PDB file of C-alpha atoms in Angstrom:
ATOM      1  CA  UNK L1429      88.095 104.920 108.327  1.00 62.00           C
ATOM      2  CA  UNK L1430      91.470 103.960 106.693  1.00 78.00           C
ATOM      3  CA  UNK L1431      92.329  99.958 106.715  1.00 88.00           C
ATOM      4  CA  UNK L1432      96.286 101.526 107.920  1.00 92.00           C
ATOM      5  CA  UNK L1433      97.041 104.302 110.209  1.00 92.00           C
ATOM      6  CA  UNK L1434     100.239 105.451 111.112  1.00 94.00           C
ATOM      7  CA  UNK L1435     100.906 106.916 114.048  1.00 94.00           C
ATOM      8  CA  UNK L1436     102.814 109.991 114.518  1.00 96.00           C
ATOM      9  CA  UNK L1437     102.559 111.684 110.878  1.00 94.00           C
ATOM     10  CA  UNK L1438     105.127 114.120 111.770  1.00 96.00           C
ATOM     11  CA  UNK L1439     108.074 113.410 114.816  1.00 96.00           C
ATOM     12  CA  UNK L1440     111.261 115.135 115.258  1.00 97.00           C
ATOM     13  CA  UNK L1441     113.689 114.138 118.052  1.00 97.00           C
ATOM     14  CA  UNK L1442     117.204 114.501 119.014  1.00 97.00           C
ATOM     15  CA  UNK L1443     120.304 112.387 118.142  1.00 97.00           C
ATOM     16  CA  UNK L1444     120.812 109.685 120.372  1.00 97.00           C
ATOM     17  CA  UNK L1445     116.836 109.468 121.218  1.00 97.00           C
ATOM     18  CA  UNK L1446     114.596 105.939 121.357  1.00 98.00           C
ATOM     19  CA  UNK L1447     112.055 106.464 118.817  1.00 98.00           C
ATOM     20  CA  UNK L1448     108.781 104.941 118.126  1.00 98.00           C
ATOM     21  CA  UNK L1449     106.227 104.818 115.232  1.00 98.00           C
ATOM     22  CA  UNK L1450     103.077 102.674 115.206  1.00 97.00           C
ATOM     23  CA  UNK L1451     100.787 101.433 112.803  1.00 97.00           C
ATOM     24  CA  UNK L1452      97.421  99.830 113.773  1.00 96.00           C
ATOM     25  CA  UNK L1453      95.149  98.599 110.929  1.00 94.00           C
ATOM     26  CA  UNK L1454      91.482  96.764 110.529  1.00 93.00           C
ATOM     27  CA  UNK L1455      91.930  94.202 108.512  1.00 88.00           C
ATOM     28  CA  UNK L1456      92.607  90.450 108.553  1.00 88.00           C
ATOM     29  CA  UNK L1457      96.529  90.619 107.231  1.00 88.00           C
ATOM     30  CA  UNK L1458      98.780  87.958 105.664  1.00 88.00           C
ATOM     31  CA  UNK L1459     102.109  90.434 106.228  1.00 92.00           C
ATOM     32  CA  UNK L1460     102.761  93.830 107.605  1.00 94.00           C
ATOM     33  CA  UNK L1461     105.974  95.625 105.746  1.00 95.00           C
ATOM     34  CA  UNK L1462     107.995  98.342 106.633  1.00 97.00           C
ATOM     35  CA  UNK L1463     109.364 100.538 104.100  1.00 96.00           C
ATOM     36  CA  UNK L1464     111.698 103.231 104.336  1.00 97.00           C
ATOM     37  CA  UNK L1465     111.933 106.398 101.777  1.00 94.00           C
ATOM     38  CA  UNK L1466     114.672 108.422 101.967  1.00 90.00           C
ATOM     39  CA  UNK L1467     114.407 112.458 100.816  1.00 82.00           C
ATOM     40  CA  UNK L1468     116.472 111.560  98.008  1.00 77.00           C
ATOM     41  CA  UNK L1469     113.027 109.289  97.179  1.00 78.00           C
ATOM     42  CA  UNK L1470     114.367 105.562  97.126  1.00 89.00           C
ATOM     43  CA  UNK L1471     112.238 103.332  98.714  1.00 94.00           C
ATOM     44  CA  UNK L1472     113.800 100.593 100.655  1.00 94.00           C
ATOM     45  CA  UNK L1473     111.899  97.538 102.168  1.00 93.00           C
ATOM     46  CA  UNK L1474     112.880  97.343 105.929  1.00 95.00           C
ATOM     47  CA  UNK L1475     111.014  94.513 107.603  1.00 95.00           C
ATOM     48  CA  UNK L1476     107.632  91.676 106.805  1.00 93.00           C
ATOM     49  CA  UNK L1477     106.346  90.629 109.625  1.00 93.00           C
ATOM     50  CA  UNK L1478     103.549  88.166 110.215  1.00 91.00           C
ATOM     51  CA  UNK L1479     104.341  87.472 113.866  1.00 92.00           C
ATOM     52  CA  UNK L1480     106.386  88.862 116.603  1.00 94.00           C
ATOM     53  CA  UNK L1481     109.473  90.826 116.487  1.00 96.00           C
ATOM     54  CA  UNK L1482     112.092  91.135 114.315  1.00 96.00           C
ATOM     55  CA  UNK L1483     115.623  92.884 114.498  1.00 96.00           C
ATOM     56  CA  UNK L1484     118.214  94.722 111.800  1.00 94.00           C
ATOM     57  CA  UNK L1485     120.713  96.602 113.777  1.00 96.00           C
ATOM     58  CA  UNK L1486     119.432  99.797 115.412  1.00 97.00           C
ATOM     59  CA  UNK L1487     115.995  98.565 114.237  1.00 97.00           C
ATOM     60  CA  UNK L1488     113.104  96.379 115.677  1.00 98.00           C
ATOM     61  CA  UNK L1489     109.604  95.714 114.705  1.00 98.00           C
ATOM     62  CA  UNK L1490     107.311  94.194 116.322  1.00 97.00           C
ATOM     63  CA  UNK L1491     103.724  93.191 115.636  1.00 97.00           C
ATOM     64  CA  UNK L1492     100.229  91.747 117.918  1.00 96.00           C
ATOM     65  CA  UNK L1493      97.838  90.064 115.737  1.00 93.00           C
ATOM     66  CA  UNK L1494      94.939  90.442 117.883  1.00 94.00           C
ATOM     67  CA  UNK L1495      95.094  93.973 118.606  1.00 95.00           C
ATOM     68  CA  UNK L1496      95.895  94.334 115.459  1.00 95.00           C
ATOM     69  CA  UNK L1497      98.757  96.554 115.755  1.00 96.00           C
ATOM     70  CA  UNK L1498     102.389  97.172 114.626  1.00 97.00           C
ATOM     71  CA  UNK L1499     105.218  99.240 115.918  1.00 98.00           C
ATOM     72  CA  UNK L1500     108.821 100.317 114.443  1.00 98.00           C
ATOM     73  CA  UNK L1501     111.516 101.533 116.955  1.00 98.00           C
ATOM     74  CA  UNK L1502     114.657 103.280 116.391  1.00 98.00           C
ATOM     75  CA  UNK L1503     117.295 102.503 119.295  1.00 96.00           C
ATOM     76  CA  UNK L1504     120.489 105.442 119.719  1.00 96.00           C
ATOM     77  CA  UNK L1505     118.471 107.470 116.588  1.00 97.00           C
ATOM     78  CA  UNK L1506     121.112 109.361 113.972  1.00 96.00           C
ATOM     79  CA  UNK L1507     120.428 111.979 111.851  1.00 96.00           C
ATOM     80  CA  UNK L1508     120.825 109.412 109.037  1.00 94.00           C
ATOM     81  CA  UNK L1509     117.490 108.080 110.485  1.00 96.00           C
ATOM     82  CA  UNK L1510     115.923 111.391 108.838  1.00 96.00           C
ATOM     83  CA  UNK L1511     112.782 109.771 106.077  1.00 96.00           C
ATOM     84  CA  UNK L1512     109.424 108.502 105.703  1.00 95.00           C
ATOM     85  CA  UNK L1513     108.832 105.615 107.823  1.00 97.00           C
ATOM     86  CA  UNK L1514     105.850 103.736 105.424  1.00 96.00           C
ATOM     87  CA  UNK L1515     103.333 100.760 107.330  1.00 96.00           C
ATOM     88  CA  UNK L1516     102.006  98.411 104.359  1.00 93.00           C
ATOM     89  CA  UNK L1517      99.941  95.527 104.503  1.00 91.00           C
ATOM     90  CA  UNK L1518      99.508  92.269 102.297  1.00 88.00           C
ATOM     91  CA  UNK L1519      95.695  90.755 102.811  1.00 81.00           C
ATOM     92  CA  UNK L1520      95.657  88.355 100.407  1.00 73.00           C
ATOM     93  CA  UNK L1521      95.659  89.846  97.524  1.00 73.00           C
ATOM     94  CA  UNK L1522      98.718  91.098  95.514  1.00 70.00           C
ATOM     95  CA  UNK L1523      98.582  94.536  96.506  1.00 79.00           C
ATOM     96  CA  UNK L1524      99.998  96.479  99.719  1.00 86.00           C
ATOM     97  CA  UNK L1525      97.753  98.720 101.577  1.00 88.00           C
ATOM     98  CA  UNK L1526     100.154 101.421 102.557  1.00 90.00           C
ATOM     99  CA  UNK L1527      99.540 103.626 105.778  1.00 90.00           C
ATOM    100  CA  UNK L1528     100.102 107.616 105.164  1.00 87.00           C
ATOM    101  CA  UNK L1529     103.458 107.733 106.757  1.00 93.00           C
ATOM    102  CA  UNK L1530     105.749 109.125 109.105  1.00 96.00           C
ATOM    103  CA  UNK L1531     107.585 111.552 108.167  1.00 95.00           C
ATOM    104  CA  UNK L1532     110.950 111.555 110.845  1.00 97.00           C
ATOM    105  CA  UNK L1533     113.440 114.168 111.442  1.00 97.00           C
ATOM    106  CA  UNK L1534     116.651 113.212 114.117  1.00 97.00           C
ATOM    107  CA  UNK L1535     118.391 116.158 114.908  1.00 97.00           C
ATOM    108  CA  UNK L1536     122.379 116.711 115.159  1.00 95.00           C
TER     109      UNK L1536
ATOM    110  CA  UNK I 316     122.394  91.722  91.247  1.00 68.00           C
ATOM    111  CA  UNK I 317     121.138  95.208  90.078  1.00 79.00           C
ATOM    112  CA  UNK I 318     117.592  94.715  92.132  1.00 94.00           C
ATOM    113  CA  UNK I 319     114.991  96.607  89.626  1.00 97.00           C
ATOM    114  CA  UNK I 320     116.236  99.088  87.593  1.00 96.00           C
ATOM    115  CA  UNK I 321     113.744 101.772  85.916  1.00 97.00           C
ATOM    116  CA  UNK I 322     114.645 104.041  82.687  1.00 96.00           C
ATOM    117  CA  UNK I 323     114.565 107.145  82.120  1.00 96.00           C
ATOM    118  CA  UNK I 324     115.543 108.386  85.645  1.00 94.00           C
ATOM    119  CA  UNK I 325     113.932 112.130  84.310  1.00 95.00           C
ATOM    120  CA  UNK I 326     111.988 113.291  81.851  1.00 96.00           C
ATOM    121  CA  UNK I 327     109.972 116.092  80.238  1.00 97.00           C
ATOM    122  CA  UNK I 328     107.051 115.639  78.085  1.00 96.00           C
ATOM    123  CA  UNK I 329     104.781 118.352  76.557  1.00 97.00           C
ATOM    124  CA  UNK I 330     100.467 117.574  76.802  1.00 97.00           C
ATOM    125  CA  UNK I 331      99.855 115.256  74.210  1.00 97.00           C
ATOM    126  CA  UNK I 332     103.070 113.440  73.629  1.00 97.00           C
ATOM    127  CA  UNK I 333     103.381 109.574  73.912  1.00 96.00           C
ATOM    128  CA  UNK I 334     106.186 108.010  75.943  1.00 96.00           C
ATOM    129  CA  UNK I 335     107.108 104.218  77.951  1.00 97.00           C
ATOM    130  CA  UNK I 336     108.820 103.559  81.220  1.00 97.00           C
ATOM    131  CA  UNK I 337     110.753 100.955  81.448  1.00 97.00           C
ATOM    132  CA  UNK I 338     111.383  98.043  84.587  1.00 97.00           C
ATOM    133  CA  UNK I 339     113.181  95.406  84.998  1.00 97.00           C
ATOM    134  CA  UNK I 340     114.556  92.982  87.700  1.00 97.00           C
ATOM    135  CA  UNK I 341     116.513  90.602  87.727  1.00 96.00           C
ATOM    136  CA  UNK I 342     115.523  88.530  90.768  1.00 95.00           C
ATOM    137  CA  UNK I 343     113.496  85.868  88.970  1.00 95.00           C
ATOM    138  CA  UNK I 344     110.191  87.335  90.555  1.00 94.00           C
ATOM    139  CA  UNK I 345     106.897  86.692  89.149  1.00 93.00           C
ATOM    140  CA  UNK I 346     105.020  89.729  90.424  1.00 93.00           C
ATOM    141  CA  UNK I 347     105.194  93.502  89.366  1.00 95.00           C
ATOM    142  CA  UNK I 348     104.219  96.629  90.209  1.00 96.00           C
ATOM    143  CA  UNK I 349     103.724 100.376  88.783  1.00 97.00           C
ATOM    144  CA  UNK I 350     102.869 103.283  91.174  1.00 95.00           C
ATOM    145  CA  UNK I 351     102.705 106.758  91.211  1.00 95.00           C
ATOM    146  CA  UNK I 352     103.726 108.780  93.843  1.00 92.00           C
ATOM    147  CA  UNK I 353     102.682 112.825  94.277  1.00 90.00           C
ATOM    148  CA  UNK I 354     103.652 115.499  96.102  1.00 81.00           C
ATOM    149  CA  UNK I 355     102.480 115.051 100.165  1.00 76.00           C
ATOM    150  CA  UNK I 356     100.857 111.708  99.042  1.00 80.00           C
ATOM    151  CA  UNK I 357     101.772 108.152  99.229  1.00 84.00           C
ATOM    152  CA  UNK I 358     102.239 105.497  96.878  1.00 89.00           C
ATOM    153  CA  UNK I 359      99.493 104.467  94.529  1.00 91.00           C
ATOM    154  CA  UNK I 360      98.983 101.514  92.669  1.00 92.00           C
ATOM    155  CA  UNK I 361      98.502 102.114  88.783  1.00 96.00           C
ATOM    156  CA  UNK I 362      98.715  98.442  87.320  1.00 96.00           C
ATOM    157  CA  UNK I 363      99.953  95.060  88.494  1.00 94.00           C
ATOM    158  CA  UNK I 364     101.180  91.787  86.926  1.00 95.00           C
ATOM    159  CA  UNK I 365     100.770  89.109  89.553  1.00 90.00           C
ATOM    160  CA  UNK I 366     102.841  86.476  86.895  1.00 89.00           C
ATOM    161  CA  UNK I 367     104.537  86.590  83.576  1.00 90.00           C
ATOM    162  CA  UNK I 368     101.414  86.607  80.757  1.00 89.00           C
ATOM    163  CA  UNK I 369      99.081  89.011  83.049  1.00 92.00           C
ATOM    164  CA  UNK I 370      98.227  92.721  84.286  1.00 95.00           C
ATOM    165  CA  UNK I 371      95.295  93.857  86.199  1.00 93.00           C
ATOM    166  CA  UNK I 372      94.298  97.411  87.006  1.00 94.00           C
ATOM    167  CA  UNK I 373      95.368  98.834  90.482  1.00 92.00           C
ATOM    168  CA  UNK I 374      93.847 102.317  91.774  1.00 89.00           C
ATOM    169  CA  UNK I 375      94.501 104.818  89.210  1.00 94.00           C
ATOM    170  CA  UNK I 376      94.679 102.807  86.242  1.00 96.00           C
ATOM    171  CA  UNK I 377      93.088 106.154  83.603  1.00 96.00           C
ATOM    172  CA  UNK I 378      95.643 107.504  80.951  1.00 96.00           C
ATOM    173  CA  UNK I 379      98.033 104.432  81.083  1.00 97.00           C
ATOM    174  CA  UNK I 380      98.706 101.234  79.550  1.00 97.00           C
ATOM    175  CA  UNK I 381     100.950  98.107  81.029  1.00 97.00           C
ATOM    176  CA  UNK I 382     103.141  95.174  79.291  1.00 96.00           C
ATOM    177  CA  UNK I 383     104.670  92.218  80.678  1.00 95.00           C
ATOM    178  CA  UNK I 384     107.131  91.789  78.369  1.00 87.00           C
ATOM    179  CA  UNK I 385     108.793  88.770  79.767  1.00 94.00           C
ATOM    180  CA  UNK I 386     109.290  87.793  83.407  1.00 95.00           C
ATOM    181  CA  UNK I 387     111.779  90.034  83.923  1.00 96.00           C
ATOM    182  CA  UNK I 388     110.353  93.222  82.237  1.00 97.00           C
ATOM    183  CA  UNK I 389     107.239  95.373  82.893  1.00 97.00           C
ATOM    184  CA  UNK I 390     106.802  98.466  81.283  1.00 97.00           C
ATOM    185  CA  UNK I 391     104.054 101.484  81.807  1.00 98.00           C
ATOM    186  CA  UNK I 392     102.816 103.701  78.512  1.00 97.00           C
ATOM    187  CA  UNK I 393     101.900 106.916  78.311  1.00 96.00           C
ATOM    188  CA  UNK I 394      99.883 107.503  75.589  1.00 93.00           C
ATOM    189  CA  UNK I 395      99.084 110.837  75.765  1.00 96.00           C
ATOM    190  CA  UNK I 396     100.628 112.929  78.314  1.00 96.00           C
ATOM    191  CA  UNK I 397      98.450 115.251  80.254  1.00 97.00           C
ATOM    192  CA  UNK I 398      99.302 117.522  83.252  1.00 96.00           C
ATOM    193  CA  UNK I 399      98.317 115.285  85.866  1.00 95.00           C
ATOM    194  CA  UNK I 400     100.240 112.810  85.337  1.00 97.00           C
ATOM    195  CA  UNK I 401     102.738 114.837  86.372  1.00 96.00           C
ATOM    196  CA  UNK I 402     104.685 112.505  89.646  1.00 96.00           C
ATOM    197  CA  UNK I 403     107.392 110.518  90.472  1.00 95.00           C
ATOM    198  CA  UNK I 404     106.531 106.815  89.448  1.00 97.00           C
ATOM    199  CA  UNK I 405     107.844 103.577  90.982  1.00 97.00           C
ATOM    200  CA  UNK I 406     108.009  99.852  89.733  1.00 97.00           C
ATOM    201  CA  UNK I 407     108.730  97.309  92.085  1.00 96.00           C
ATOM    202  CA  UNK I 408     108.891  93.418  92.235  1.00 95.00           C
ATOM    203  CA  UNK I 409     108.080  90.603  94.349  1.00 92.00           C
ATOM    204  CA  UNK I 410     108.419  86.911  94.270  1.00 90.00           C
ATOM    205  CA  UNK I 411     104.982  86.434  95.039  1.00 82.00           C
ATOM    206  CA  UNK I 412     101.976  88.530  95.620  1.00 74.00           C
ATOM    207  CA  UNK I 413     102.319  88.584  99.439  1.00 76.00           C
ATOM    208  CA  UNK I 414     105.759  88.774  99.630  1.00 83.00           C
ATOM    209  CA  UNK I 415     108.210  91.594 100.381  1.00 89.00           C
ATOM    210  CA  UNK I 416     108.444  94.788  97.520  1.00 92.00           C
ATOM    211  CA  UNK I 417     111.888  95.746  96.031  1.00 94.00           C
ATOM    212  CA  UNK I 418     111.453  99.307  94.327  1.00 95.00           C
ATOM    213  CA  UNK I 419     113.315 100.686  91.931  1.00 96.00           C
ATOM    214  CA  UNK I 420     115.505 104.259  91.986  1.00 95.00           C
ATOM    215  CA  UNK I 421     111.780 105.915  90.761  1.00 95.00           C
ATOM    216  CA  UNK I 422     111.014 108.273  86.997  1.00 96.00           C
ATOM    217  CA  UNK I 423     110.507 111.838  88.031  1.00 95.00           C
ATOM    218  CA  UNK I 424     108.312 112.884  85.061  1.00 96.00           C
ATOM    219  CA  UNK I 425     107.125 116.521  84.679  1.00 96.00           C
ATOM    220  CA  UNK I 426     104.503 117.068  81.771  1.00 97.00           C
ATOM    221  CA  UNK I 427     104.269 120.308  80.686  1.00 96.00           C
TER     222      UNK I 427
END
């Protein structure tokens, strides 16, 4: 079993939809990241969480320690939206354990 | 602040032939990354430096060598070029080993 999995691989809504993405993982973490990779391949760093919820615009994450379990919404979703959607975790070493990613597609 | 930058942006090597990637940041961080990323797969770790004077293997460490040149630059070698390391290859920094990634732009390298 993989320490990250993301939850959907694949989603495609429509402009203007709520969107969620999860990420649940077995391991004891330090930080959980959020990464964004656009199809043009840059790789942007979105969120760390090690508790609670956190907020950039249009964006929240949120995370439960116990359970162990991360999600990434998208409020009023733009075709702009359209990338991979990456879950990583930092467990106390110096490497992230990345998730397989979701791969989202917000149609006009 | 440029973030990390990475040089060459392309490049196309025949089997055999030698070549270096080149990272740098300019965010004072002490940690650095290499990683390869391939078609429908995500990001793997290839080497690390978790300060300035040190490198460690990550994942897929076979057919490449690491430098910390300084704190600010990290570069990947390619000794040989074969086929499979045909990808798209990443650096990124961090201030410390559990802290947040900055990537740079990527190396799209085709070996032919």
């Amino acid at each position: 079993k993989n320490e990250v999995e993301q939850s959907p691989q694949n989603l495609t809504a429509q402009e203007g939809e709520f969107i969620t993405i999860n990420c649940s993982y077995s391991v004891g973490i330090s930080a959980l990241h959020w990464l964004q990779q656009h199809p043009g391949g840059g790789i942007v760093s979105l969120f760390m969480l090690s508790s609670g919820k956190k907020k950039h615009g249009r964006l929240i994450a949120t995370i439960n320690i116990q359970e162990k379990h991360s999600s990434l919404h998208i409020t009023a979703s733009h075709p702009r939206d359209s990338a991979v959607y990456i879950c990583a975790l930092t467990s106390g070493t110096y490497k992230y354990i990345f998730g397989t990613g979701t791969r989202l597609k917000v149609l006009a | 602040n440029a973030g990390v930058t990475q040089t060459p942006k392309f490049q196309v090597l025949k089997t055999g032939q030698s070549m270096t990637l080149q990272c740098a940041q300019d965010m004072n961080h002490n940690s650095m990354y290499w990683y390869r990323q391939d078609p429908g797969m995500g990001l793997r770790l290839i080497y690390y430096s978790a300060s300035e004077g040190t490198t460690d293997k990550g994942e897929v460490p076979n057919g490449y060598n690491v430098s910390r040149l300084n704190k600010r630059e990290f570069s990947l070698r390619l000794e040989s070029a074969a086929p499979s390391q045909t990808s798209v290859y990443f650096c990124a920094s961090s201030e410390s080993g559990q802290g947040r990634q900055y990537f740079g732009p990527g190396t799209r390298l085709t070996v032919l």
